[in-house]
PDB file of C-alpha atoms in Angstrom:
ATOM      1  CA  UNK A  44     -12.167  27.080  13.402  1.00 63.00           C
ATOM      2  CA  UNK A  45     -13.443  26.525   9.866  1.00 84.00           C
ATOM      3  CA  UNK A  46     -15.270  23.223   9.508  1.00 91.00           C
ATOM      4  CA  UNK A  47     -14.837  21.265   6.244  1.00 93.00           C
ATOM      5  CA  UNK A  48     -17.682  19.065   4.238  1.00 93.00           C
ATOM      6  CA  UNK A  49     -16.140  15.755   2.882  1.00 93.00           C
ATOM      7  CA  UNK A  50     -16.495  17.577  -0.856  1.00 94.00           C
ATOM      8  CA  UNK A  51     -13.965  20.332   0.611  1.00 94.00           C
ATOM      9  CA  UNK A  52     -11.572  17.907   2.013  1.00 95.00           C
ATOM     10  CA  UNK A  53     -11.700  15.819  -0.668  1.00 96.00           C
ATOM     11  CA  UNK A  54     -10.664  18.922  -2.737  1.00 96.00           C
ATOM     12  CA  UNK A  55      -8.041  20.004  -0.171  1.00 94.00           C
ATOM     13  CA  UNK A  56      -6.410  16.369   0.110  1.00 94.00           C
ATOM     14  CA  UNK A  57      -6.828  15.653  -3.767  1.00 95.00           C
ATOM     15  CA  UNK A  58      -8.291  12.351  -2.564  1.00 96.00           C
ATOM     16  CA  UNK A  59     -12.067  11.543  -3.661  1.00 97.00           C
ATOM     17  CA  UNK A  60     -15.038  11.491  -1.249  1.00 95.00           C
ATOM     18  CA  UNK A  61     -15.690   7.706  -1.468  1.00 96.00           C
ATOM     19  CA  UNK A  62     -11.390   7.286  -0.401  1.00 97.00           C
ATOM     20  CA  UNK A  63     -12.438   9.239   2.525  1.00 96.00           C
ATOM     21  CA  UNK A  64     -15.936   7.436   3.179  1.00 95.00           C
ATOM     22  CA  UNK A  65     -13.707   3.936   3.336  1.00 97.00           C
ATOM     23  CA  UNK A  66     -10.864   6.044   5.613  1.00 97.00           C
ATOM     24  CA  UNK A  67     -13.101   6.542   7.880  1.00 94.00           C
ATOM     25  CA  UNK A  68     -15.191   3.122   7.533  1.00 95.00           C
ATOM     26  CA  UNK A  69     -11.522   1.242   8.311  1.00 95.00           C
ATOM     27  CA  UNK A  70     -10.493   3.775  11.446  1.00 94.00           C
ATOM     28  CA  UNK A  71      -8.434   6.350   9.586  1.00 96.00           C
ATOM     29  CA  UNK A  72     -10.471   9.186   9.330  1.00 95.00           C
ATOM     30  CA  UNK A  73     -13.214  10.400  11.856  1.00 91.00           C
ATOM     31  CA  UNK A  74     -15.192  13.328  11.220  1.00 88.00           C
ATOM     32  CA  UNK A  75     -15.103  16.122  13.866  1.00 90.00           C
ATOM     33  CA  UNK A  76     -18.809  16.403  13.676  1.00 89.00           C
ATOM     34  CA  UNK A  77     -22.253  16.040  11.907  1.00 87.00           C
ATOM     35  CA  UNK A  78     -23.797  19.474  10.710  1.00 85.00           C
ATOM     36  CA  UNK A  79     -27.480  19.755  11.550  1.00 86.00           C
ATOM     37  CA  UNK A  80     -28.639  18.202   7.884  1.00 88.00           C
ATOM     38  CA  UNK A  81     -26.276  15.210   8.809  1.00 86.00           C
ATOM     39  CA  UNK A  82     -22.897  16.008   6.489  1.00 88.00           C
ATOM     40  CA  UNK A  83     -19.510  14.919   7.960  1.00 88.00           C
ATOM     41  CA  UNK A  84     -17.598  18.129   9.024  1.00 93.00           C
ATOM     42  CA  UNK A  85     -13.816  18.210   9.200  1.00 94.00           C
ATOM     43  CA  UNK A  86     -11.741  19.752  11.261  1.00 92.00           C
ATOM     44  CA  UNK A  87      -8.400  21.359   9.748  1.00 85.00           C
ATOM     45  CA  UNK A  88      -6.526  18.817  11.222  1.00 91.00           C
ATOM     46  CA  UNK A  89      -8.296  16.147   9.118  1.00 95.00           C
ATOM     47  CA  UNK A  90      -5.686  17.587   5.465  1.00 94.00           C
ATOM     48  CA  UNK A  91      -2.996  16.993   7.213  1.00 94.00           C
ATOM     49  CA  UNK A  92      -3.803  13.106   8.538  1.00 96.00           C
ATOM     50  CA  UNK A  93      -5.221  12.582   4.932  1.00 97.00           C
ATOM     51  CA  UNK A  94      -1.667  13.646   3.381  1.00 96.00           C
ATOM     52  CA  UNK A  95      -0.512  11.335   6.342  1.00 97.00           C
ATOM     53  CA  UNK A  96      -2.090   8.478   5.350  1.00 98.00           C
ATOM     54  CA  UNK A  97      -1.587   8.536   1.217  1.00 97.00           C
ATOM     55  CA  UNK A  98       2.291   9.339   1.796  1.00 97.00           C
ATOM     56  CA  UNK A  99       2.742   6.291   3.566  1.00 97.00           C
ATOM     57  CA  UNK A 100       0.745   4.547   0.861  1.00 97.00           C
ATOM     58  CA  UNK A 101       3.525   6.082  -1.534  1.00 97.00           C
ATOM     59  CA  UNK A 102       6.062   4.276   0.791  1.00 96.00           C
ATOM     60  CA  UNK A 103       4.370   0.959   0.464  1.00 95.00           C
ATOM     61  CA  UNK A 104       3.110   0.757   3.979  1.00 97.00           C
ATOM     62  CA  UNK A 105      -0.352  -0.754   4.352  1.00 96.00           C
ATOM     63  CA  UNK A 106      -3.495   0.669   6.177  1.00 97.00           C
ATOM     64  CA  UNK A 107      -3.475  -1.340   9.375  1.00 96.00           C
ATOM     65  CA  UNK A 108       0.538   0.140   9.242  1.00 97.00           C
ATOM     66  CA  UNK A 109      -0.391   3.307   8.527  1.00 97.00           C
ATOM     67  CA  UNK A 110      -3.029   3.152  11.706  1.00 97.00           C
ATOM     68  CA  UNK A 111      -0.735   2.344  13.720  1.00 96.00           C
ATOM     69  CA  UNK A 112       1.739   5.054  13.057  1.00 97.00           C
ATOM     70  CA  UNK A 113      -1.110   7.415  13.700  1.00 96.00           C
ATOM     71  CA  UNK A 114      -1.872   6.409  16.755  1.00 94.00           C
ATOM     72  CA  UNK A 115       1.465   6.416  18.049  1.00 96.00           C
ATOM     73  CA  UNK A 116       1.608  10.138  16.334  1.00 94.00           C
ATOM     74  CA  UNK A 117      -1.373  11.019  18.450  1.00 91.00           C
ATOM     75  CA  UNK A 118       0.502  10.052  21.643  1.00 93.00           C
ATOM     76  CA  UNK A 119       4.304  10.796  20.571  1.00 94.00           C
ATOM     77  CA  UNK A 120       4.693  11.688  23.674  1.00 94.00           C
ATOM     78  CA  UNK A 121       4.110   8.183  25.364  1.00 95.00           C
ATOM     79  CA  UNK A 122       6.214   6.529  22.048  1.00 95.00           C
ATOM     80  CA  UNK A 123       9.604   6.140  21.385  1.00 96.00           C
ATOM     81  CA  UNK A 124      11.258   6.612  17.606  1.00 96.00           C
ATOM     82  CA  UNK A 125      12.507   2.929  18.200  1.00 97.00           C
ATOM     83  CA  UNK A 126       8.946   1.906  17.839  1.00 96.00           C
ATOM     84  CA  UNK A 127       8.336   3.999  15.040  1.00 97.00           C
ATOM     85  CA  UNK A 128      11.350   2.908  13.282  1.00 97.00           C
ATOM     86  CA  UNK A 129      10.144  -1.026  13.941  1.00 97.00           C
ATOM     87  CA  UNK A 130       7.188  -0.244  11.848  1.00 97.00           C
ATOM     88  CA  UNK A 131       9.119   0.992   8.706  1.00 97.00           C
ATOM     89  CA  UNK A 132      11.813  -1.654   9.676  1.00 97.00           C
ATOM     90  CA  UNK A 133       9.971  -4.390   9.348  1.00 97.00           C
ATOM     91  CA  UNK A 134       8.170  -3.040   5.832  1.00 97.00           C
ATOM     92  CA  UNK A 135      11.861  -3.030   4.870  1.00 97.00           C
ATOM     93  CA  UNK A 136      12.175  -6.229   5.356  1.00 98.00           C
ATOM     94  CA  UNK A 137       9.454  -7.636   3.902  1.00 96.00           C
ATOM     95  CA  UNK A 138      10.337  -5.578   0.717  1.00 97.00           C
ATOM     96  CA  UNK A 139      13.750  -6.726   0.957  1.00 98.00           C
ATOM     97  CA  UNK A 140      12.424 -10.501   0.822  1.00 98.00           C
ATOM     98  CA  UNK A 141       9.959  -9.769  -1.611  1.00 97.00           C
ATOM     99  CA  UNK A 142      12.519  -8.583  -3.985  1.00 98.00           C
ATOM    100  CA  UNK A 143      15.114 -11.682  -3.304  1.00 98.00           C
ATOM    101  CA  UNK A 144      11.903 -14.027  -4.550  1.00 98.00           C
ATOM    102  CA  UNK A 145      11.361 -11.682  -7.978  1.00 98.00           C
ATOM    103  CA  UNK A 146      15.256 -12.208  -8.436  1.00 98.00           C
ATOM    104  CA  UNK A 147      15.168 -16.016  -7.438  1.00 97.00           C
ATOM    105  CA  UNK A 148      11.570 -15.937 -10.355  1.00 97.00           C
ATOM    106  CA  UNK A 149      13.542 -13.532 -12.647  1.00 97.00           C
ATOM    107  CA  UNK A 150      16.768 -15.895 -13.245  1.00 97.00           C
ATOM    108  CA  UNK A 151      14.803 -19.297 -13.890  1.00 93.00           C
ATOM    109  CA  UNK A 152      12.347 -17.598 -16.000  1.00 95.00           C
ATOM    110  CA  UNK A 153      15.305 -15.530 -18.100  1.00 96.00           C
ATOM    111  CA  UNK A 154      16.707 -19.541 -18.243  1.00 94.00           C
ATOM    112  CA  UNK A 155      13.988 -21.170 -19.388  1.00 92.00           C
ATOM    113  CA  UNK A 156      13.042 -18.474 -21.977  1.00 94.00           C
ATOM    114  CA  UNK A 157      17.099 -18.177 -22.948  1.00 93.00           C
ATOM    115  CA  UNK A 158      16.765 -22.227 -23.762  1.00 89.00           C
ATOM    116  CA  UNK A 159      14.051 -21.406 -26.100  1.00 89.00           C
ATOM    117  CA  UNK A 160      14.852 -20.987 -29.467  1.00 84.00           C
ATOM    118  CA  UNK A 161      11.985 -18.929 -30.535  1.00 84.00           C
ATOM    119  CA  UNK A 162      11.539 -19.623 -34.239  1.00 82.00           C
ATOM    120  CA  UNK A 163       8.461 -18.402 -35.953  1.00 82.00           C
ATOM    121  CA  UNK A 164       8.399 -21.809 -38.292  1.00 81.00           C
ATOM    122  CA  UNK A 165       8.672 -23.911 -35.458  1.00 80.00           C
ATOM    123  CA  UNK A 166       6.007 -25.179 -34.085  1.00 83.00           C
ATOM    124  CA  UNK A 167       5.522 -25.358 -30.183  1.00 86.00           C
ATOM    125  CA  UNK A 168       5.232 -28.999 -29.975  1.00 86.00           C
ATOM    126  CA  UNK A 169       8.788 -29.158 -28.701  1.00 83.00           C
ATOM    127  CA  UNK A 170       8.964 -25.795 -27.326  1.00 89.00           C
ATOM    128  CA  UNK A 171      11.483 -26.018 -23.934  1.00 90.00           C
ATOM    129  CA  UNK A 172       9.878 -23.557 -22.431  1.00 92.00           C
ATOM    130  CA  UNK A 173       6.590 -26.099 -21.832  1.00 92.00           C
ATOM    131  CA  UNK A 174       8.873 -28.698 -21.538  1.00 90.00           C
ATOM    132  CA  UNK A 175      11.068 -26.947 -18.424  1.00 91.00           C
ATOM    133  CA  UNK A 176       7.332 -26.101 -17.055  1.00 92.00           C
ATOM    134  CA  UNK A 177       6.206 -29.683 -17.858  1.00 91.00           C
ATOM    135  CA  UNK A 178       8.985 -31.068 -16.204  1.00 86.00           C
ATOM    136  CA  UNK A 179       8.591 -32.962 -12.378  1.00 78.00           C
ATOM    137  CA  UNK A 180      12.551 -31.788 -11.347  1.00 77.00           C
ATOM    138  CA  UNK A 181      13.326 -28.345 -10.317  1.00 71.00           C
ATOM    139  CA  UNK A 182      15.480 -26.662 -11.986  1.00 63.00           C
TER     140      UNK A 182
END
């Protein structure tokens, strides 16, 4: 089997050197081996967990998320899909409240700036937008 340097799996991966450096300095990523002048060899194996790891970075999961998925994926065996489906359940979830709280910030923002009338010749000494902000109530 072909052993990789970090510069090669970099290449392979389309991920830089140092994004591999900090995979493997947070768990992700462990080289197969040392060569005898010290350089992290790869094993072939190692472009395929890399593509692992940024896809579910495209889908929004985190790194501790994205650990734990791979070590289930290294046991599938002793895992059920249930557990798997938790993980991205759960991310769901989150991005399902996350986007409730942008609509809640997105409707008294679009109020407060539809109040304003936005006049160049006026100045912003009576500008409603500072004084909804100003303001003690809750709107």
């Amino acid at each position: 089997m072909k052993m990789l340097q970090i510069g090669q799996l970099a290449k392979l991966s389309g991920v830089s050197g140092d994004t591999l450096r900090f995979y493997e300095k947070v768990g992700l990523l462990t080289p197969a081996s040392r060569s005898d002048s010290g350089y992290r060899l790869y094993d072939s194996d190692a472009v395929s967990r890399v593509h692992f790891i940024m896809k579910g970075k495209r889908v929004g999961l985190t790194l501790e998320e994205i650990q734990e998925l791979l070590e289930i994926r290294l046991e599938a065996s002793q895992h059920s899909c249930a557990e798997v489906k938790g993980i991205t359940q759960k991310k769901l979830d989150e991005i399902d409240e996350k986007i409730a709280e942008l609509s809640r910030i997105r409707v008294a923002l679009k109020k407060i700036n539809d109040a304003c009338c936005g006049h160049v010749d006026d100045d912003a000494s009576h500008c409603s937008i500072l004084e909804a902000l100003a303001s003690e109530r809750e709107d």
